[in-house]
PDB file of N, CA and C in Angstrom:
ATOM      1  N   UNK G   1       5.171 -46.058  37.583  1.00  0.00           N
ATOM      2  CA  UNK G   1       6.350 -46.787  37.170  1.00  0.00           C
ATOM      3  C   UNK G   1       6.522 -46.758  35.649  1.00  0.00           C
ATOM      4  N   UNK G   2       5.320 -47.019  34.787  1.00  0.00           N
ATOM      5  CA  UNK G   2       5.509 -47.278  33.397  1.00  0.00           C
ATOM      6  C   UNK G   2       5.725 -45.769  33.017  1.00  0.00           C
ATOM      7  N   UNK G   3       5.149 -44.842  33.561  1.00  0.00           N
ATOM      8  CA  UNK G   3       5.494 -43.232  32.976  1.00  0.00           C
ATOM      9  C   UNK G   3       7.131 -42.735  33.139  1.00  0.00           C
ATOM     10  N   UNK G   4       7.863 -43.163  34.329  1.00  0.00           N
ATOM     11  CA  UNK G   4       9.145 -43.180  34.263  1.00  0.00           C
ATOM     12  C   UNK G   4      10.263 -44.012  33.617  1.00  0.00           C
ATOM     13  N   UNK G   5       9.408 -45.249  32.640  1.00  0.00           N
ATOM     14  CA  UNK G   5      10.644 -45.710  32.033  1.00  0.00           C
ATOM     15  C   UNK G   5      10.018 -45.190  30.592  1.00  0.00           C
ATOM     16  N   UNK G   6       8.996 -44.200  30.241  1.00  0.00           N
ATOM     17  CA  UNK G   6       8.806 -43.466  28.968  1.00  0.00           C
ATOM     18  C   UNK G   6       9.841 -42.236  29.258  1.00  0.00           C
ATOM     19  N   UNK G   7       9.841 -41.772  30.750  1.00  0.00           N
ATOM     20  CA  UNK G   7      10.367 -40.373  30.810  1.00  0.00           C
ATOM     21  C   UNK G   7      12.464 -40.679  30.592  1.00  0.00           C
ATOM     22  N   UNK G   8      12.452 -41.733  30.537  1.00  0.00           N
ATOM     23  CA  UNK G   8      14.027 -42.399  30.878  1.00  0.00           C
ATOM     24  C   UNK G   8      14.618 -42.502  29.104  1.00  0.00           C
ATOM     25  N   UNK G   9      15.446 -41.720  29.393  1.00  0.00           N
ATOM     26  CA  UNK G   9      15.833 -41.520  28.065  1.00  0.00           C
ATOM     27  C   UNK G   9      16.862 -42.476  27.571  1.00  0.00           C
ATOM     28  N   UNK G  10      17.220 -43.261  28.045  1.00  0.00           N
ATOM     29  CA  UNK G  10      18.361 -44.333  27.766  1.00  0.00           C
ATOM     30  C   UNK G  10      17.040 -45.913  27.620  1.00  0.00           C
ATOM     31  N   UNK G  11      16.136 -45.794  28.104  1.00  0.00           N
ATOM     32  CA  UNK G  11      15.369 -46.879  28.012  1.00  0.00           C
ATOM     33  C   UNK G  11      14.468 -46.713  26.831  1.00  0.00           C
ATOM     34  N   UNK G  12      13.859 -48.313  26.099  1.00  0.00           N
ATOM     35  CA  UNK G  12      13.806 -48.745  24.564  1.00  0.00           C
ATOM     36  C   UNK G  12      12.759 -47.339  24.761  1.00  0.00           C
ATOM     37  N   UNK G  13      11.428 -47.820  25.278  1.00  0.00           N
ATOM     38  CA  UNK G  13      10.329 -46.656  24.995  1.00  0.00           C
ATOM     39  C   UNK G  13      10.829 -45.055  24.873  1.00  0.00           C
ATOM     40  N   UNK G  14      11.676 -44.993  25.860  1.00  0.00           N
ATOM     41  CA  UNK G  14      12.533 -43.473  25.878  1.00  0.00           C
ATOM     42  C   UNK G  14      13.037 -42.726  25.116  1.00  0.00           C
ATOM     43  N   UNK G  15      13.326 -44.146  23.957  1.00  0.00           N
ATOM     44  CA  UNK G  15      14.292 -43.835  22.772  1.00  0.00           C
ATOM     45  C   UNK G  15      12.866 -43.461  21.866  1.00  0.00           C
ATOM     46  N   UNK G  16      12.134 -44.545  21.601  1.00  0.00           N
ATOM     47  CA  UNK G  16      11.405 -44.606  20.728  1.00  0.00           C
ATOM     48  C   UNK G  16      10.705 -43.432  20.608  1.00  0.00           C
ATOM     49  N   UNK G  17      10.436 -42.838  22.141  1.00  0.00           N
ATOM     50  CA  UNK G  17       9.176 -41.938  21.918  1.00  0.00           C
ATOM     51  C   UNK G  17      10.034 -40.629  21.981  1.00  0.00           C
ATOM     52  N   UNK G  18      11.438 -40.275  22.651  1.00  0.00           N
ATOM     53  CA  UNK G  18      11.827 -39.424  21.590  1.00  0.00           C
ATOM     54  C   UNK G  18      12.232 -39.480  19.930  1.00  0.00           C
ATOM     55  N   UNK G  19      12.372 -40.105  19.370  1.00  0.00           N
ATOM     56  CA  UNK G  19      12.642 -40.655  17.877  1.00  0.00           C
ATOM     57  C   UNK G  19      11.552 -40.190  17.474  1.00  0.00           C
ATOM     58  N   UNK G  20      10.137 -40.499  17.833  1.00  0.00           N
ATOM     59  CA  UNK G  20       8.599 -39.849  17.345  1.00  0.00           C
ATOM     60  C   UNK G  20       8.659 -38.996  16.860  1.00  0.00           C
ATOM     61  N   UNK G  21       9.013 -37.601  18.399  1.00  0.00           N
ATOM     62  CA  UNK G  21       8.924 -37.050  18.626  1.00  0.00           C
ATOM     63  C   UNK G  21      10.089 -36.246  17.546  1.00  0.00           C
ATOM     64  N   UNK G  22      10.901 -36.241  17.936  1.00  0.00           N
ATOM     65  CA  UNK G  22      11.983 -35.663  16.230  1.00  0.00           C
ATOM     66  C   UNK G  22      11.240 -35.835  14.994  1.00  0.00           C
ATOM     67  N   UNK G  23      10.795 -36.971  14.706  1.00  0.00           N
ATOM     68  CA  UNK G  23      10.210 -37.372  13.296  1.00  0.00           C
ATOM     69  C   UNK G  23       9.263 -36.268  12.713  1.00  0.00           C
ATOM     70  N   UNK G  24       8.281 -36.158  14.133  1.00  0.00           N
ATOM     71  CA  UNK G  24       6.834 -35.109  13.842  1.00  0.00           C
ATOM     72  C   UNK G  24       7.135 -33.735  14.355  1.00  0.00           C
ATOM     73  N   UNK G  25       8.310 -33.465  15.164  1.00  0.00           N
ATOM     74  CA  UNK G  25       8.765 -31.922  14.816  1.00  0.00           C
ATOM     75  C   UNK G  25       9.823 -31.969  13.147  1.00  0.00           C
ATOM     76  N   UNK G  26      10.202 -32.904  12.632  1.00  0.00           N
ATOM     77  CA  UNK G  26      10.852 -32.814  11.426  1.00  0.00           C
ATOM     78  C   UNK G  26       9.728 -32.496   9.969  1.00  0.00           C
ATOM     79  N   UNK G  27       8.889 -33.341  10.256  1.00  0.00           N
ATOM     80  CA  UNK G  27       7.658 -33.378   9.313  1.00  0.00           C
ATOM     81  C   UNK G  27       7.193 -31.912   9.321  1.00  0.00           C
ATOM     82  N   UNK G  28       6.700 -31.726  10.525  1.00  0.00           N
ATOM     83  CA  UNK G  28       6.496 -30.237  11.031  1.00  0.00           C
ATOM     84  C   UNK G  28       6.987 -29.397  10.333  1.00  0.00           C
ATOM     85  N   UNK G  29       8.057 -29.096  10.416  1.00  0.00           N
ATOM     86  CA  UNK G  29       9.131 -28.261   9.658  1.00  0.00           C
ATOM     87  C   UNK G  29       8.698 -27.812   8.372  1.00  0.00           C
ATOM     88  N   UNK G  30       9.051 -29.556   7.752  1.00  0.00           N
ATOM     89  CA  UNK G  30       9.479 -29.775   6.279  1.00  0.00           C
ATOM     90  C   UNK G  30       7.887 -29.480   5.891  1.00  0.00           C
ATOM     91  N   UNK G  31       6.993 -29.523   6.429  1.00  0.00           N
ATOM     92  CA  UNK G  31       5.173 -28.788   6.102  1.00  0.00           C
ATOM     93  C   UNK G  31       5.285 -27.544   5.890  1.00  0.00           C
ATOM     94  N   UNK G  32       6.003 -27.034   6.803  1.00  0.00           N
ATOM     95  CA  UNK G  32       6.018 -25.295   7.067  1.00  0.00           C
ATOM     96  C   UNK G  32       6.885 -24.937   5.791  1.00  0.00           C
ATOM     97  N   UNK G  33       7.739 -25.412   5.932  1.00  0.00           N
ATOM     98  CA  UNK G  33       8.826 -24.802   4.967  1.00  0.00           C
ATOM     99  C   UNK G  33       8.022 -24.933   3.041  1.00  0.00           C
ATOM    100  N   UNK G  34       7.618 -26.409   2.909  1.00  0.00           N
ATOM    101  CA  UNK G  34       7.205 -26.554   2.019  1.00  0.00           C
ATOM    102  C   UNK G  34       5.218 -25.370   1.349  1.00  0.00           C
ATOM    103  N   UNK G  35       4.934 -25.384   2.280  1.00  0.00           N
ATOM    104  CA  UNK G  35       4.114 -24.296   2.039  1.00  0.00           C
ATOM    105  C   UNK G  35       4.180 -22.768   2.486  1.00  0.00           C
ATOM    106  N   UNK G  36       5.081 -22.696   2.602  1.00  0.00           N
ATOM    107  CA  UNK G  36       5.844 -21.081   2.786  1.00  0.00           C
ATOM    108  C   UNK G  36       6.230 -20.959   1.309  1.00  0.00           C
ATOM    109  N   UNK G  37       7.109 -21.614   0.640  1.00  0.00           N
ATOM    110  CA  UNK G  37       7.457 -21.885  -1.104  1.00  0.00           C
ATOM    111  C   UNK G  37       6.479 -22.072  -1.892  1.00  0.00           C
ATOM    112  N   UNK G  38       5.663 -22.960  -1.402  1.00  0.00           N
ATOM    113  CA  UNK G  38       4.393 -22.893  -2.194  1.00  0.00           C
ATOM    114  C   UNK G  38       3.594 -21.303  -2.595  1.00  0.00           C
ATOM    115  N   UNK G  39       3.490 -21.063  -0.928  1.00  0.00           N
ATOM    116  CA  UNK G  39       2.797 -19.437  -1.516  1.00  0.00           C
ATOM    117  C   UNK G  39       3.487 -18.745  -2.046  1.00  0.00           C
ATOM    118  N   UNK G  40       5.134 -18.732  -1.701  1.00  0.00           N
ATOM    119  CA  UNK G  40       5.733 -17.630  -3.219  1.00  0.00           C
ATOM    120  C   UNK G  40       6.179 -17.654  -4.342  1.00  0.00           C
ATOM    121  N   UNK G  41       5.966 -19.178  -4.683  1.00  0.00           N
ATOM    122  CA  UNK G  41       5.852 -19.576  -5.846  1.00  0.00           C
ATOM    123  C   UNK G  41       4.666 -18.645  -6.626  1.00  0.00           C
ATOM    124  N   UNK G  42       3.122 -19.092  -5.886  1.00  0.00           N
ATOM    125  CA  UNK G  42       2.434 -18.673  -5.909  1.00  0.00           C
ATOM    126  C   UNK G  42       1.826 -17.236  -6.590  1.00  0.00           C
ATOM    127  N   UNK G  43       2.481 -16.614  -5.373  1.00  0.00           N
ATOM    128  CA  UNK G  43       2.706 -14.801  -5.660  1.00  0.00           C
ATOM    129  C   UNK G  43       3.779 -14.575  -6.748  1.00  0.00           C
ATOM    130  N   UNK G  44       4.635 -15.182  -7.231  1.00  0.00           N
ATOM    131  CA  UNK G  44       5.764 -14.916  -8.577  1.00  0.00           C
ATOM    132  C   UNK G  44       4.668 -15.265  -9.619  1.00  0.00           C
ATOM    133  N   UNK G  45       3.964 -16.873  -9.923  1.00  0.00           N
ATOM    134  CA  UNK G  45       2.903 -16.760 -10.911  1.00  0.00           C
ATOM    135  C   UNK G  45       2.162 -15.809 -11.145  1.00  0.00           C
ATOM    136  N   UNK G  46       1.433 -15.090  -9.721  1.00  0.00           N
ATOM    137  CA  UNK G  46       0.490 -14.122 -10.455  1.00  0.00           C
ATOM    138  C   UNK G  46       1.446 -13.071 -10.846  1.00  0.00           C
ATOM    139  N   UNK G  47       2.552 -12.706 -10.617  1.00  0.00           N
ATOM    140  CA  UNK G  47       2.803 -11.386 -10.607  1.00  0.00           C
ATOM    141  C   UNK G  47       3.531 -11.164 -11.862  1.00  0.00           C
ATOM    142  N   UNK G  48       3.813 -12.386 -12.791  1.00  0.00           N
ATOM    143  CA  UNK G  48       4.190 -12.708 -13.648  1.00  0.00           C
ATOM    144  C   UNK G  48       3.197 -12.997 -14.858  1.00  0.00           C
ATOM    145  N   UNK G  49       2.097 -13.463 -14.314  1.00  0.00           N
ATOM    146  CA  UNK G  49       0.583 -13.296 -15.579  1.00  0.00           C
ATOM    147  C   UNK G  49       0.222 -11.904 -15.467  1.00  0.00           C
ATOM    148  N   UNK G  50       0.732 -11.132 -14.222  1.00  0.00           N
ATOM    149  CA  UNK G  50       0.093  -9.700 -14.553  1.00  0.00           C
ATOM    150  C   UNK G  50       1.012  -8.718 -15.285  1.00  0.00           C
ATOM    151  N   UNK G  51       2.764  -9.217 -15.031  1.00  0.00           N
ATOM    152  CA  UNK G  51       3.157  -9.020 -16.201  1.00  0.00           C
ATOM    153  C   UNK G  51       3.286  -8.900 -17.761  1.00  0.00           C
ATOM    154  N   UNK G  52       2.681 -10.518 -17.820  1.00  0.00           N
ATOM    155  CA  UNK G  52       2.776 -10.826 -19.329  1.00  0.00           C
ATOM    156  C   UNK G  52       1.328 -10.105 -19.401  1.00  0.00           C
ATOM    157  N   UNK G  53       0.467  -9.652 -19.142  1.00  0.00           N
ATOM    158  CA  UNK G  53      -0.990  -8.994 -19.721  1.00  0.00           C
ATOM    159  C   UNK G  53      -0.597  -7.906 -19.783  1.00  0.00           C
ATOM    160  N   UNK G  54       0.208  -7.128 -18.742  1.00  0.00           N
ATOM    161  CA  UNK G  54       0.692  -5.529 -19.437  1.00  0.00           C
ATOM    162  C   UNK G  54       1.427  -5.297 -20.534  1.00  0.00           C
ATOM    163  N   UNK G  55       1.972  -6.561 -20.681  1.00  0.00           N
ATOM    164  CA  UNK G  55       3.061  -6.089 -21.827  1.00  0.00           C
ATOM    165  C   UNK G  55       2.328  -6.791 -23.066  1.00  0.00           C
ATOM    166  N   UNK G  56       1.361  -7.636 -23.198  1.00  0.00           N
ATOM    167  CA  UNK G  56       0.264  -7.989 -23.752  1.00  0.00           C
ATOM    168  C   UNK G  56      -0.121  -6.324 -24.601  1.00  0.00           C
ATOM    169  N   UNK G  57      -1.124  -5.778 -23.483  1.00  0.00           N
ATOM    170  CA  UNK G  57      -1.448  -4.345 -23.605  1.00  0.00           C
ATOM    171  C   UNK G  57      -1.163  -3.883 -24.126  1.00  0.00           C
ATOM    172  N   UNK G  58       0.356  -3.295 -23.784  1.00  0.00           N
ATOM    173  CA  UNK G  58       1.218  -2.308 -24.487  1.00  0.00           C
ATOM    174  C   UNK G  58       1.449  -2.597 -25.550  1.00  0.00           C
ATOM    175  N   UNK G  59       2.000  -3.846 -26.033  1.00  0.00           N
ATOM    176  CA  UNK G  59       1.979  -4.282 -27.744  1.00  0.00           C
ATOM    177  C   UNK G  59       1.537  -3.699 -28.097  1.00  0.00           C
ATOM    178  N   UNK G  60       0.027  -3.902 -27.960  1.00  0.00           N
ATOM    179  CA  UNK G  60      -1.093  -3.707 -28.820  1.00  0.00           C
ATOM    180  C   UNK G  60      -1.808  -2.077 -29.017  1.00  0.00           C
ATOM    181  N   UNK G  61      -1.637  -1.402 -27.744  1.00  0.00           N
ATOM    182  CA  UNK G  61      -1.435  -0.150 -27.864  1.00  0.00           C
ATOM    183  C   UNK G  61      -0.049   0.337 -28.864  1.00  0.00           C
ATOM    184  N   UNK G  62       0.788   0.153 -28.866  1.00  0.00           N
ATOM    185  CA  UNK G  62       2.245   0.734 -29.526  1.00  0.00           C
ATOM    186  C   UNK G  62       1.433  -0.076 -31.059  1.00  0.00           C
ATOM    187  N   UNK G  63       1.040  -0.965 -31.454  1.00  0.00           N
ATOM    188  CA  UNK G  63       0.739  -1.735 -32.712  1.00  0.00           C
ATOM    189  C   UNK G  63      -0.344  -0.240 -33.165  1.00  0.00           C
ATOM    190  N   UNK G  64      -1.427   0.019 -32.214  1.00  0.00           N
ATOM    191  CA  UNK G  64      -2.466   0.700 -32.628  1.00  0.00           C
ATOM    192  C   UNK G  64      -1.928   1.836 -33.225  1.00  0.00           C
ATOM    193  N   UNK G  65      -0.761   2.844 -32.137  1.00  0.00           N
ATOM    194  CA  UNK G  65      -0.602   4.090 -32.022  1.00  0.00           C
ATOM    195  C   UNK G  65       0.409   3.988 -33.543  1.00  0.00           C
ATOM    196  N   UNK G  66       0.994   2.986 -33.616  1.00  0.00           N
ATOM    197  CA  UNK G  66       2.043   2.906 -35.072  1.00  0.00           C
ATOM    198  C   UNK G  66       1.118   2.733 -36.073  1.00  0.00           C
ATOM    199  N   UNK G  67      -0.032   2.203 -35.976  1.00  0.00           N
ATOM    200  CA  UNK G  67      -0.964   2.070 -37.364  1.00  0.00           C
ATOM    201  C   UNK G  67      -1.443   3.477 -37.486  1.00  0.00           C
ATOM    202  N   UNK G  68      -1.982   4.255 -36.380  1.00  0.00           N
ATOM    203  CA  UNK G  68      -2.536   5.293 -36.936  1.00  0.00           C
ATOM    204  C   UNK G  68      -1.236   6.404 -37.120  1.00  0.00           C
ATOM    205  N   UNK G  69      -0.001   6.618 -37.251  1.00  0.00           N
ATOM    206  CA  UNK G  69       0.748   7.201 -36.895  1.00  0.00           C
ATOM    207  C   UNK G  69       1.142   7.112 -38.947  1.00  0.00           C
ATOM    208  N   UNK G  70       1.266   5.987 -38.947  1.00  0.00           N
ATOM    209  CA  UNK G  70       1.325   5.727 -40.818  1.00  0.00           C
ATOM    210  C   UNK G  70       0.230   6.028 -41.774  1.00  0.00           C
ATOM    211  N   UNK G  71      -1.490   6.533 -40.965  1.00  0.00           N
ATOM    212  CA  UNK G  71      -2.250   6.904 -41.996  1.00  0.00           C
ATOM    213  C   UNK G  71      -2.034   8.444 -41.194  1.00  0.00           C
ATOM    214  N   UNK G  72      -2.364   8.873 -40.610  1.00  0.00           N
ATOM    215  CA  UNK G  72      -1.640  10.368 -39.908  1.00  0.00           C
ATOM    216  C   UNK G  72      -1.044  11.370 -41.101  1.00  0.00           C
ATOM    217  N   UNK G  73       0.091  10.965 -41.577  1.00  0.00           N
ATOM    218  CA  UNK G  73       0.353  11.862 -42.954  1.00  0.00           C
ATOM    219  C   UNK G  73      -0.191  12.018 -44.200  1.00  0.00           C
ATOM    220  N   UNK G  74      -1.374  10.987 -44.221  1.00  0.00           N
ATOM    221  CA  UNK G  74      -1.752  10.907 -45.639  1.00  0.00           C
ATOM    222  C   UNK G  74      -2.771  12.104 -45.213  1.00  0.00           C
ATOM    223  N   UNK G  75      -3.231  12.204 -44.197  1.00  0.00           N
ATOM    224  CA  UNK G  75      -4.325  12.852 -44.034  1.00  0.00           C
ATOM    225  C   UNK G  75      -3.766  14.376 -43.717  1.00  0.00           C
ATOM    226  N   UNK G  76      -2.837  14.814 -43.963  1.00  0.00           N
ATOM    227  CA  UNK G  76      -1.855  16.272 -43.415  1.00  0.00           C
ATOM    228  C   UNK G  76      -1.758  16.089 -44.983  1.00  0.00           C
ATOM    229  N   UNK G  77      -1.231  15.218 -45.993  1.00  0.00           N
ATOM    230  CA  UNK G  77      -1.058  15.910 -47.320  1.00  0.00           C
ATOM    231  C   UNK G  77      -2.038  16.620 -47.924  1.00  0.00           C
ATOM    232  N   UNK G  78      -3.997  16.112 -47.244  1.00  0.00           N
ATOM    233  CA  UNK G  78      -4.734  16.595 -48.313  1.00  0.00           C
ATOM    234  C   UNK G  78      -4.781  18.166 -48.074  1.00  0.00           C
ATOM    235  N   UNK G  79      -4.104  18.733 -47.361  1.00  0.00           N
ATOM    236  CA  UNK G  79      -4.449  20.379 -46.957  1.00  0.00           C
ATOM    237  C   UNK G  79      -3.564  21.593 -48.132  1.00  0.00           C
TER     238      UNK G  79
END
């Protein structure tokens, strides 16, 4: 008897325990969804520190290759 006025959807428990039941497939969701964003948040940070370190790099290579590129001729005049 008490399992059919849970299964009775117009009756208080009926209501209530579908209402739950929405709440914790809603939560559900809003979990999933919120750590789905999380990880590609995630994956944009790294892929963005591995950015800024290449171009880090390269500076500093292009800084090197321009320093030696300005003593380069002094060393072609002594011939």
């Amino acid at each position: 008897m008490e399992s059919k006025i849970l299964d009775d959807p117009g009756s208080l428990p009926g209501v209530m325990a579908n209402s739950l039941d929405r709440e914790r497939r809603f939560r559900a969701q809003r979990n999933l969804y919120l750590s789905g964003f999380a990880l590609t948040l995630l994956f944009v940070i790294i892929r963005l520190v591995q950015m800024i370190r290449s171009n880090i790099r390269l500076t500093e290579e292009v800084q090197l290759r321009m320093k030696l590129l300005k003593t380069a001729p002094s060393r072609t005049n002594c011939d």
